[in-house]
Coordinates of C-alpha atoms and ligand atoms in Angstrom, one line a residue:
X1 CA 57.1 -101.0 39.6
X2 CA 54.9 -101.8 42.6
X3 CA 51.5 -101.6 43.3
X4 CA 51.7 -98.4 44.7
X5 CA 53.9 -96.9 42.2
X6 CA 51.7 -98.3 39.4
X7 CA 48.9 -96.8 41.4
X8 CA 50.2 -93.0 41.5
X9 CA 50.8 -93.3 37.9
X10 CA 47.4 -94.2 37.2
X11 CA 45.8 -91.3 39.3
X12 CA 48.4 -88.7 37.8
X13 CA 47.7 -89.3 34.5
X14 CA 44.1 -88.9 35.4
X15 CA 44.2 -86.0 37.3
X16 CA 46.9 -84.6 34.1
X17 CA 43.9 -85.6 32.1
X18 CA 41.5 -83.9 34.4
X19 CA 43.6 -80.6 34.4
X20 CA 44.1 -80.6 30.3
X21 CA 40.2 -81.6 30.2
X22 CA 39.7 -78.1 32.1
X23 CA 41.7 -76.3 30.9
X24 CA 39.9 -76.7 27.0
X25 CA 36.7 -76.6 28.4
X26 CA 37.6 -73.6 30.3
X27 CA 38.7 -71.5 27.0
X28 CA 36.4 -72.9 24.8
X29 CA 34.6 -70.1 24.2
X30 CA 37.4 -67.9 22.7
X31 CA 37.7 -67.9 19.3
X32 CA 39.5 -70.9 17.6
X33 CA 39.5 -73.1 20.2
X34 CA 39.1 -76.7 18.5
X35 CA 35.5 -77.7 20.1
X36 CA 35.8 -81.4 18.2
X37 CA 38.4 -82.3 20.7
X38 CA 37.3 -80.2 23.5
X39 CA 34.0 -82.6 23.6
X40 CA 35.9 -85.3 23.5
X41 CA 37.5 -84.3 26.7
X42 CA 34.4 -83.1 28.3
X43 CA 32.0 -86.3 27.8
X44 CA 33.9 -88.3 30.6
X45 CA 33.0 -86.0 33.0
X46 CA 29.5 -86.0 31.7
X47 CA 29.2 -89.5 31.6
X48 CA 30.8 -89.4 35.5
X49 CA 28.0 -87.2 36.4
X50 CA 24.7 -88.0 34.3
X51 CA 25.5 -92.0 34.0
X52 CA 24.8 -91.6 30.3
X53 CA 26.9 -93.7 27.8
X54 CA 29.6 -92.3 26.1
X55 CA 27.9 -91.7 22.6
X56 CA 25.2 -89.6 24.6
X57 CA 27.4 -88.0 26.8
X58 CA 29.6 -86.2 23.5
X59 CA 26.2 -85.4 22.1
X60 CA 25.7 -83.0 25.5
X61 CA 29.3 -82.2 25.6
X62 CA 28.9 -80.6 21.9
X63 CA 25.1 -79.1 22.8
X64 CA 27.1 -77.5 26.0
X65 CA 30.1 -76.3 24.5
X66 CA 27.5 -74.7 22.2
X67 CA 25.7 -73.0 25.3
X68 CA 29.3 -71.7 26.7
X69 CA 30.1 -70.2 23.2
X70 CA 26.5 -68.5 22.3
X71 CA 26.6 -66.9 26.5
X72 CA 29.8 -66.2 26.1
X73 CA 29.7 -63.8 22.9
X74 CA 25.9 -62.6 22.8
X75 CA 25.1 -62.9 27.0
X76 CA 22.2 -61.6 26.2
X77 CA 20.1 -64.3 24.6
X78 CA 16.6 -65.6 25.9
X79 CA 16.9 -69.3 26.6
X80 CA 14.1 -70.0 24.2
X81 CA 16.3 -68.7 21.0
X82 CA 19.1 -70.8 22.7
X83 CA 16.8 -73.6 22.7
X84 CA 15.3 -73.6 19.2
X85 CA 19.3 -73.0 17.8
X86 CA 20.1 -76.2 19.3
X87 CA 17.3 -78.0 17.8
X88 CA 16.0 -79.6 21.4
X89 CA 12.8 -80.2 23.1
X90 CA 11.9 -78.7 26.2
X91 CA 13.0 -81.3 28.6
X92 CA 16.1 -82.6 27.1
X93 CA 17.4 -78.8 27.1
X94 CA 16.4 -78.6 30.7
X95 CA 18.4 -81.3 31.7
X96 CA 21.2 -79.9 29.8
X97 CA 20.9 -76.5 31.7
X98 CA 21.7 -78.5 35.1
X99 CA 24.2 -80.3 33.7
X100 CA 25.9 -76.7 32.8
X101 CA 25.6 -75.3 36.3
X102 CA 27.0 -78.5 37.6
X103 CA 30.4 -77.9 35.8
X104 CA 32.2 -74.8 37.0
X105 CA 34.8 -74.6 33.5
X106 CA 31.6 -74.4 31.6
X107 CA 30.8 -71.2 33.8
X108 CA 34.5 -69.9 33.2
X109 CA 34.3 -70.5 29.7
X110 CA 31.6 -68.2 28.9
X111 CA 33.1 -65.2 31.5
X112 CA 36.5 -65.8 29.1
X113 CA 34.9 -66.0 26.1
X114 CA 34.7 -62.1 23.7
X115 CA 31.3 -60.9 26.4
X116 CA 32.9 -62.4 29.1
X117 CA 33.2 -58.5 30.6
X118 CA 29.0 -58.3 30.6
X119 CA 29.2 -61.4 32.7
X120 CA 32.2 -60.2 35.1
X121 CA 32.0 -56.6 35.4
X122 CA 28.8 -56.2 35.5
X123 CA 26.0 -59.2 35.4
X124 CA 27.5 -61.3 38.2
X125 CA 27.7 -58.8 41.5
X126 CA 24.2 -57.5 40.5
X127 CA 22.8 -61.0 40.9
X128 CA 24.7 -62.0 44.0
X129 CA 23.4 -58.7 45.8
X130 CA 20.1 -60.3 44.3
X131 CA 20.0 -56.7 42.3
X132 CA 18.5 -57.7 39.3
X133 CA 16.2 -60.4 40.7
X134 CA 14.9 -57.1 42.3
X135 CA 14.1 -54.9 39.7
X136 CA 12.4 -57.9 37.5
X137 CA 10.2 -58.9 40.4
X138 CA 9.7 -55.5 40.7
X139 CA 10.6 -55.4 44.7
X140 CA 11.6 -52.6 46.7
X141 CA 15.6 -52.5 47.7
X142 CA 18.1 -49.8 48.3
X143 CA 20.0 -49.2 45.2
X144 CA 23.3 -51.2 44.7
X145 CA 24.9 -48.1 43.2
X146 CA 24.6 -45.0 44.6
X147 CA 26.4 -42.3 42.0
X148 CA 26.5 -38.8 43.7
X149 CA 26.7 -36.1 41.1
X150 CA 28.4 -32.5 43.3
X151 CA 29.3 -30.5 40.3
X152 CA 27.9 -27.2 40.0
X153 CA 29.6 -26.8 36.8
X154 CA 32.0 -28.1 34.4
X155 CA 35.4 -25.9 32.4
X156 CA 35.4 -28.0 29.1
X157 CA 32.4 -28.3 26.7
X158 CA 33.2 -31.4 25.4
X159 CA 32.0 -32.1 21.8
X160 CA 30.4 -35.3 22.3
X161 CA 29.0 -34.5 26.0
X162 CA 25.1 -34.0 26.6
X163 CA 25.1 -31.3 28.7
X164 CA 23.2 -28.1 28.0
X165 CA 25.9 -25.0 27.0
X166 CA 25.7 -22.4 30.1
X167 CA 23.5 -25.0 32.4
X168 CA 24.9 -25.3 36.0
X169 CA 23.8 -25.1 39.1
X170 CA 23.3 -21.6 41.0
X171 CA 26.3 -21.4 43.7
X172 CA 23.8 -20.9 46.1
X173 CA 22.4 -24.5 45.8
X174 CA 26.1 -25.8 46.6
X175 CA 25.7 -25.7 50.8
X176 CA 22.6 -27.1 51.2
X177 CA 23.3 -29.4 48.1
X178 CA 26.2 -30.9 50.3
X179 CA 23.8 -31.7 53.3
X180 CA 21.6 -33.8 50.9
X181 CA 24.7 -35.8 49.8
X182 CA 25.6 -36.0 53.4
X183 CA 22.7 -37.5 54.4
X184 CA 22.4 -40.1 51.6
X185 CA 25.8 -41.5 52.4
X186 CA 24.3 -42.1 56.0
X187 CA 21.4 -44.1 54.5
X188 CA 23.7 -46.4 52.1
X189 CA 24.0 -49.8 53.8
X190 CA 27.8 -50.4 54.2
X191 CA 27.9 -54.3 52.6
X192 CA 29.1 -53.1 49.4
X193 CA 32.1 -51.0 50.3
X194 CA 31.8 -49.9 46.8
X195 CA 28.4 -48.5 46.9
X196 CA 29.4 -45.1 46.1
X197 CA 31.2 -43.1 43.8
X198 CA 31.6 -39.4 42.3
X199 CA 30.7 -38.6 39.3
X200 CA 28.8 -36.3 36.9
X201 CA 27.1 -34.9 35.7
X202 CA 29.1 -31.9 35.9
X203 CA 32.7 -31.6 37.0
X204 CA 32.9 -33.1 40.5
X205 CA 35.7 -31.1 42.0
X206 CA 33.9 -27.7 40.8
X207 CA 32.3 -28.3 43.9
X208 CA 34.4 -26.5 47.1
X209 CA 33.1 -29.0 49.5
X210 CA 34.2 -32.2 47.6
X211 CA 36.8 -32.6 50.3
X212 CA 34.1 -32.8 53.6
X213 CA 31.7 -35.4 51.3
X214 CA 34.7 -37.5 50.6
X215 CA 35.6 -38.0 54.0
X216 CA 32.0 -38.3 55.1
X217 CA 32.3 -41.1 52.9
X218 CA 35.3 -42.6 54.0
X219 CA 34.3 -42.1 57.6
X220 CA 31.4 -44.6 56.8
X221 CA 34.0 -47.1 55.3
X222 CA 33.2 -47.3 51.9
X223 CA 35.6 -47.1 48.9
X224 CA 34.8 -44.5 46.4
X225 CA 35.8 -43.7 43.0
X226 CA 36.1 -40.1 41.9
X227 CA 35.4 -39.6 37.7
X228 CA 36.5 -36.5 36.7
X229 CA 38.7 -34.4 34.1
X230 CA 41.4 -33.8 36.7
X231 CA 41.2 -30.0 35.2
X232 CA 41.0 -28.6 38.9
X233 CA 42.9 -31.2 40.4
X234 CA 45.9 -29.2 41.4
X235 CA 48.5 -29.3 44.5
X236 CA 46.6 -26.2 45.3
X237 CA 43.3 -28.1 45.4
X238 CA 44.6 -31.3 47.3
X239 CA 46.6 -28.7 50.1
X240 CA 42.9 -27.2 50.8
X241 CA 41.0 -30.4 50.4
X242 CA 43.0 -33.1 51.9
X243 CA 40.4 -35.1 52.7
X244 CA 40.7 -35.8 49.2
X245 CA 43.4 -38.6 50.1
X246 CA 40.6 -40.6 50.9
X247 CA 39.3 -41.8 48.2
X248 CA 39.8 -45.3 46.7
X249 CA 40.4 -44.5 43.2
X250 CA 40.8 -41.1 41.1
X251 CA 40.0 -42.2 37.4
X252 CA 40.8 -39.4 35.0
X253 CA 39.0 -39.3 31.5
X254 CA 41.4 -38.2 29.2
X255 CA 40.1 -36.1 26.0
X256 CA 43.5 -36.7 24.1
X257 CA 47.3 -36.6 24.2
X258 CA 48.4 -33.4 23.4
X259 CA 47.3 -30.0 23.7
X260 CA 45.7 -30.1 20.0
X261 CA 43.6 -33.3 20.5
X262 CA 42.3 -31.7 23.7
X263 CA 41.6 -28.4 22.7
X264 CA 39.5 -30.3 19.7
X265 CA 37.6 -32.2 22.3
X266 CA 36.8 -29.9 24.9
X267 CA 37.5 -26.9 23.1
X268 CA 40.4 -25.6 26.1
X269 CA 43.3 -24.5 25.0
X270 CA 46.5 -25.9 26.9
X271 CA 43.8 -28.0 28.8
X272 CA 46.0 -31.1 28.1
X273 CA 49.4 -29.5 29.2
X274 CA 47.6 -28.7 32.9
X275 CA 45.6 -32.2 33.7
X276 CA 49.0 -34.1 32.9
X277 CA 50.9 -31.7 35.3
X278 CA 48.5 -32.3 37.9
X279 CA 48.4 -36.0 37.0
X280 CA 52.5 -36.2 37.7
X281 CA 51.7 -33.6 41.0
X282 CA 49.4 -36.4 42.6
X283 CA 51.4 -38.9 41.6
X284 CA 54.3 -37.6 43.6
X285 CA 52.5 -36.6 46.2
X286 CA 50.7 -40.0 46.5
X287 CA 54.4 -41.7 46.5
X288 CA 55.6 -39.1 49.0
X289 CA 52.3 -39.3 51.6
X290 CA 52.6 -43.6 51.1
X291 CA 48.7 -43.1 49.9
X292 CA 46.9 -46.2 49.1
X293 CA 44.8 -44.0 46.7
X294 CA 44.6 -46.1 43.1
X295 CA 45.0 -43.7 40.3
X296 CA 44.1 -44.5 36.4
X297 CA 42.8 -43.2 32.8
X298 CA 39.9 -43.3 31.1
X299 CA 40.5 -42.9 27.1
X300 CA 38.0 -43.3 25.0
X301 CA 38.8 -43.8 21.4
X302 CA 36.9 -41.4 19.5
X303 CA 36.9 -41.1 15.3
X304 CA 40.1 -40.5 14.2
X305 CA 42.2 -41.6 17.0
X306 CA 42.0 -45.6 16.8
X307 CA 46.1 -44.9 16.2
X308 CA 46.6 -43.1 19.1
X309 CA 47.3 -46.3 21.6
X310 CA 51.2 -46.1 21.5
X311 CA 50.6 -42.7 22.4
X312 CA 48.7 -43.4 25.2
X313 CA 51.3 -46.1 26.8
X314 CA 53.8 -43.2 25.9
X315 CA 51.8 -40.9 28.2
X316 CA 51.7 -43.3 30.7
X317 CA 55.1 -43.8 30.9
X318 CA 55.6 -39.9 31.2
X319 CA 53.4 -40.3 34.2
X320 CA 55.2 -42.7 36.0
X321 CA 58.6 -41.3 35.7
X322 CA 56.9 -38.7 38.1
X323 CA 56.6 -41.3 40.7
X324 CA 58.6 -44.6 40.2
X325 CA 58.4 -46.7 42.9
X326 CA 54.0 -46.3 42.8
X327 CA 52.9 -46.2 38.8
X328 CA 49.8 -45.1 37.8
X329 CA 47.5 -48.4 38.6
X330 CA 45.0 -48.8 35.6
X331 CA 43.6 -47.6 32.4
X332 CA 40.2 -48.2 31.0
X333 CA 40.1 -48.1 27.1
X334 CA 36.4 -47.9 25.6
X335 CA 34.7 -47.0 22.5
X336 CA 31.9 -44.4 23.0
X337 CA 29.0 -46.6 23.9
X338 CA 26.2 -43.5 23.1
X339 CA 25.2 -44.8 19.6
X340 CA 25.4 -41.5 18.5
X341 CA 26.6 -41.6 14.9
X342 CA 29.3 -39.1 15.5
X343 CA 31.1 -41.4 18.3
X344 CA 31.2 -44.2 15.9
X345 CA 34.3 -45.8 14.7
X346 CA 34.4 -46.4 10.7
X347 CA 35.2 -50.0 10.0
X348 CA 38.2 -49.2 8.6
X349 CA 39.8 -47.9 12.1
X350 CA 38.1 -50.9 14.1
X351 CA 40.2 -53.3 11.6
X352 CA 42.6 -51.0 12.5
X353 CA 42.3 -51.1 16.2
X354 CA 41.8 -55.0 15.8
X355 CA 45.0 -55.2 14.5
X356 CA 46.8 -53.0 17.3
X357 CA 45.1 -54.2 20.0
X358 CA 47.6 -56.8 20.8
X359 CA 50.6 -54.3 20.0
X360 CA 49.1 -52.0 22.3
X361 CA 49.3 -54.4 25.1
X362 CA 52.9 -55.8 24.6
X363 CA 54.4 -52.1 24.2
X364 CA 52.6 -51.4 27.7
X365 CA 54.1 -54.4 29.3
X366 CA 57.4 -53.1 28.3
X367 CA 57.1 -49.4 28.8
X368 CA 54.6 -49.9 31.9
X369 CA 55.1 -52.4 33.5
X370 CA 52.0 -53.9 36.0
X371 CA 49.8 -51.3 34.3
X372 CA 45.7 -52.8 34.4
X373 CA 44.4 -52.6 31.2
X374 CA 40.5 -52.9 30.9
X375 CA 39.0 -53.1 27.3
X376 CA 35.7 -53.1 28.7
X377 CA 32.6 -55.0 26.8
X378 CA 33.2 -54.1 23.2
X379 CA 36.9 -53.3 22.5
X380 CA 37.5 -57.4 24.3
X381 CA 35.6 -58.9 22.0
X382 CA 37.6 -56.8 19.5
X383 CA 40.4 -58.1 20.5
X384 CA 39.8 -61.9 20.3
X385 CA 38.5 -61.4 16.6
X386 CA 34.6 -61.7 17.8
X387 CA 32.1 -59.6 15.8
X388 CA 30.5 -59.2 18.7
X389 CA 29.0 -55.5 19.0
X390 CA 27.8 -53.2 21.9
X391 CA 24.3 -53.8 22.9
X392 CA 22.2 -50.8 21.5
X393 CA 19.2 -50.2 23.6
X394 CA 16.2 -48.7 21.8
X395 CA 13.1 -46.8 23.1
X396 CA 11.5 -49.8 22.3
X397 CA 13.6 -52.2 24.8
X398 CA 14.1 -49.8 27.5
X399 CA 12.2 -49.9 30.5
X400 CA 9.6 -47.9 31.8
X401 CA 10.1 -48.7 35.2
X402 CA 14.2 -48.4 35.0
X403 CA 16.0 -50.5 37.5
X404 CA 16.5 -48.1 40.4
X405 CA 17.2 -51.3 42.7
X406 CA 20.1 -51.8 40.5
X407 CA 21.3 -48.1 40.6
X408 CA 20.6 -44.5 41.0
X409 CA 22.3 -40.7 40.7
X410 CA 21.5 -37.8 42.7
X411 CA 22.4 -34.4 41.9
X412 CA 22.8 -30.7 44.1
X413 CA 19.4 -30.6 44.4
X414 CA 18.8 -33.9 45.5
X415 CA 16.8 -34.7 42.5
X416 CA 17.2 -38.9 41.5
X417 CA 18.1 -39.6 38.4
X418 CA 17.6 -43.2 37.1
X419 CA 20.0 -43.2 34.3
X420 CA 23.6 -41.5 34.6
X421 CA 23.5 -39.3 31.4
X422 CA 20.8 -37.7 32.6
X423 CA 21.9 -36.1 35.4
X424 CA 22.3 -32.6 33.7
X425 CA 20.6 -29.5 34.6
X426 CA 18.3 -28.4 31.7
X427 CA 18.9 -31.0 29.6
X428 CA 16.0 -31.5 27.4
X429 CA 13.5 -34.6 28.8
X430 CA 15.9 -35.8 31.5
X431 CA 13.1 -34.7 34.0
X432 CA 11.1 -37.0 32.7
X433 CA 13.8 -39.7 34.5
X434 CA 13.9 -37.9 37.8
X435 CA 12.5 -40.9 40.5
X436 CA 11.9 -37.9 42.8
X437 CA 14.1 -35.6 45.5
X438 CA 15.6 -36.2 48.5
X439 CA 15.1 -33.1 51.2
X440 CA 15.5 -32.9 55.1
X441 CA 12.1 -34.8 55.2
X442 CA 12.5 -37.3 52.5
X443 CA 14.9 -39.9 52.1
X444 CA 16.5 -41.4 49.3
X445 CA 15.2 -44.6 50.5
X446 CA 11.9 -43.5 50.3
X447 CA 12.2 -41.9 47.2
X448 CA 13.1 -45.2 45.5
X449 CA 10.2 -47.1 47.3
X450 CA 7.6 -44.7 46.6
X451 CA 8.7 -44.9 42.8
X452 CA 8.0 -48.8 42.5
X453 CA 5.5 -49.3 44.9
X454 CA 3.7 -46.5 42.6
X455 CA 4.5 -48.5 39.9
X456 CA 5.6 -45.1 38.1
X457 CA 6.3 -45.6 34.6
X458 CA 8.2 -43.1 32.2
X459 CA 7.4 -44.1 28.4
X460 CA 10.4 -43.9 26.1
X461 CA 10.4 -40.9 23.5
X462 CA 12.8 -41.3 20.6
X463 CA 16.4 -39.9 21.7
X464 CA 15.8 -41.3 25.3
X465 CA 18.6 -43.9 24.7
X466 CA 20.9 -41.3 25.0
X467 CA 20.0 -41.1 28.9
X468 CA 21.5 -44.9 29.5
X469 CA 25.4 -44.9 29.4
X470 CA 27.1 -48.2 28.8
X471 CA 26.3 -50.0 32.7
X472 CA 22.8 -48.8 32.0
X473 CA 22.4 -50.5 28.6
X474 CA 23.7 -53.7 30.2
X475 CA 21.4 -53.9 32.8
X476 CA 18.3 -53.0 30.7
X477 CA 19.2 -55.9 28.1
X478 CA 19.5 -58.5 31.3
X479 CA 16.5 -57.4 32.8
X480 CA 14.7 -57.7 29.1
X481 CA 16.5 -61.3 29.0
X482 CA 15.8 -62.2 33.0
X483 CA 11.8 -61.2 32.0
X484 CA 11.7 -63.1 28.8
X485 CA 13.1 -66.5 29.9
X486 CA 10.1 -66.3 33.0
X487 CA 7.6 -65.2 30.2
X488 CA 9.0 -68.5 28.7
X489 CA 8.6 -70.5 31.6
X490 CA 12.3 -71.0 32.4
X491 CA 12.0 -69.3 35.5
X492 CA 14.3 -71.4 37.2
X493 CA 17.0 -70.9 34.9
X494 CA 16.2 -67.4 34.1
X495 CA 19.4 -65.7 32.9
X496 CA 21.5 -68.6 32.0
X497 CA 24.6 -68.2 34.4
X498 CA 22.9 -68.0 38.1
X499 CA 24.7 -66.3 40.8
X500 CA 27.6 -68.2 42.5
X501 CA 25.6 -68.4 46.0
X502 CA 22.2 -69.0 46.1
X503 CA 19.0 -66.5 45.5
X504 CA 15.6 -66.3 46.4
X505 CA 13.3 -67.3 44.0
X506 CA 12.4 -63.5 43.6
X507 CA 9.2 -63.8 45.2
X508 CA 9.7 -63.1 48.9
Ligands
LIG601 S1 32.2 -34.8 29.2 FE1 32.7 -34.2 31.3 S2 34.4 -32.9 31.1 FE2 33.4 -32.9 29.1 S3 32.0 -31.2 29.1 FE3 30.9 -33.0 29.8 S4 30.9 -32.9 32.0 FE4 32.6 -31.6 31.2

């Protein structure tokens, strides 16, 4: 062997090293990983980057596997707890935070670990569009999310829905409704193409000008997302709205899989024998118009139907016989994030959906092929065996301020909801979240500014919670841990995981 040869065997094995090295560190986090032997790996690279001897450097290697594992099942804990469980002084576990940032499979670890969806879907944009450094500073910014809410009314009365029997909004509210949405799609800076969406609320397509908003949208560039029960969403309804076409994603919530299950939920008879008729309509028509339109499920598992999985792939499969050569695109499974006792899963069907969860994912690579699965926060962490639960804000950690830089609804009237399960008509103390209305002479910008330069606060009442879906009980549990860690004097690391690109330092 020459020197050369002798040379490139050296560096592969090192880089081989380097790669296996990442590779642990990078799935640390999940559950079994051997962290003994992933340390080992790790406290090279410490060593190459702190100069610290090799008996030190597996010391911070363990301490920092230890960081990657607590942020990457509870995402949500203050520095100082993280400190005090590690046993270290201030300084040491300052040191250690750099050290973290400084190591990008450490950062991977905890977005794979069982939380890793906080950190991914939801925690990372909102810091790189400097969202949440926003609302803690308490700065004025157009809200990231803008969800427009057109539904006069709604067909189903679903059981485990918040919305006031009867309550809707007069017809007559519909026209000049539409302007208002109209005119706060103009003020929505176009950055985030995904600013917008459609949602309720009420049922979104109950609303005969869905079509015109849509393509105001699109016209402006952005990529919505419509939610809705796909009830109304007929061939009949996309011939005299195409301007549907131009949304970026239709993502039906689906109360069941047969006509039974439905009729329990939202108390329609036949209801599901019509949405999956529509379903297989638009997907037809989608193939046939060589749409780009994204279509997909939302499922929730309620009580009682943790077995109900195969069923859904089933369904799925149905679907896509309708349409071949384009298959539906995604589905979203959750577990009712309200709290509400009746949405709860006994533990005997989480076991069981622990134990499926896996199933349920090989049956759909076989029967659905390239189907996006999302678990979502809770039913992930299900699925690698982590205990972790779903954060449960109370009326004594939300926040009387809200986080309207982070998001926002607005409903026919124009009024600005600051948490999306308020946005009913009548329903009881969801007035109490309304930031103000937008009219011809006030825009949503200045509604949002006038509420925090105000410095309006609403004062949580027992049964508030209810008002904060699952995005909204993320953010108010980072913006409790962002304002802790700077109460703590770790300012600088505030958060843990910092945004990929740089930020301000939240005062300017
Ligand atoms: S959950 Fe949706 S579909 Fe069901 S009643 Fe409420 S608004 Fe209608």
């Amino acid at each position: 062997m020459n020197v050369n040869d002798a040379w490139s065997t050296v560096h592969m094995s090192t880089t081989a090293t380097a790669v296996m090295a990442d590779t642990a560190v990078e799935n640390v986090a999940i559950p079994g990983s051997d962290r003994a032997a992933t340390a080992r790996l790790l406290a090279p690279e410490i060593t190459r980057l702190t100069g610290d001897p090799s008996d030190t450097a597996r010391e911070h290697a363990e301490h920092l596997i230890s960081l990657a594992v607590l942020y990457g099942t509870h995402p949500f804990t203050p520095l100082e707890q993280a400190r005090t469980m590690l046993g270290l002084d201030r300084a040491p576990f300052g040191r250690l935070l750099e050290v973290f940032q400084r190591i990008p499979a450490l950062r991977t670890a905890v977005e794979r670990g069982p939380s890793g969806k906080y950190w991914t879907n939801t925690i990372n944009p909102l810091n790189r569009a400097g969202a949440l450094d926003a609302a803690t500073y308490h700065r004025t910014a157009f809200p990231y999310s803008v969800g427009l809410y057109p539904g006069p009314t709604c067909m189903f009365r679903c059981h485990f829905c918040v919305r006031v029997t009867g309550a809707r909004y007069e017809p007559s509210s519909i026209q000049e409704g539409n302007r208002i949405f109209r005119s706060v799609i103009d003020e929505v800076p176009t950055e985030n193409r995904t600013a917008l969406y459609f949602s309720g609320g009420l049922e979104p397509l109950t609303n005969p000008g869905i079509g015109g908003l849509v393509a105001h949208g699109a016209s402006r560039g952005f990529d919505m997302t419509m939610y809705t029960n796909s009830f109304a969403l007929t061939e009949s309804t996309l011939a005299r709205q195409p301007d549907l076409w131009s949304l970026g994603a239709i993502r039906t919530s689906l109360y069941g899989l047969d006509n039974d299950e439905y009729q329990a939920t939202t108390t329609k008879p036949k209801a599901f024998d019509r949405v999956k008729r529509n379903l297989r309509g638009v997907m037809r028509m989608r193939a046939e118009r060589g749409s780009q339109l994204r279509l997909g499920l939302n499922y929730i598992v309620l009580p009682g139907r943790a077995d109900r999985l195969r069923a859904l792939v089933d369904f799925v499969a149905e679907l896509n016989e309708a349409s071949p050569d384009r298959p539906l695109d995604f589905v979203t499974v959750r577990e009712d994030y309200s709290g509400r006792d009746d949405g709860r899963l006994s533990e005997p069907e989480r076991d069981q959906l622990r134990r499926t969860l896996d199933e349920f994912f090989d049956y759909a690579r076989q029967q659905a092929p390239g189907l996006r699965i999302d678990l979502g926060y809770a039913l992930e962490s299900l699925r690698m065996g982590s205990e972790t639960e779903l954060i449960r804000i109370r009326p004594q950690t939300m926040r009387p301020t809200a986080h309207p830089q982070v998001a926002v609804q607005v409903d026919l009237l124009g009024d600005v909801y600051l948490y999306r399960e308020a946005g009913f008509p009548e329903l009881d103390g969801a007035q109490r979240y309304i930031a103000g209305r937008v009219t011809p002479r006030t825009s949503l910008r200045e509604v949002v500014e006038t509420f925090i330069q105000d410095n309006k606060r609403i004062e949580p009442r027992p049964g508030d919670e209810y008002f904060l879906d699952g995005f909204d009980q993320a953010v108010t549990a980072r913006l409790n841990q962002l304002e802790r860690d700077i109460a703590d004097g770790w300012g600088e690391h505030r958060g843990f995981l910092r945004a990929a690109r740089p930020e301000s330092d939240g005062n300017g």
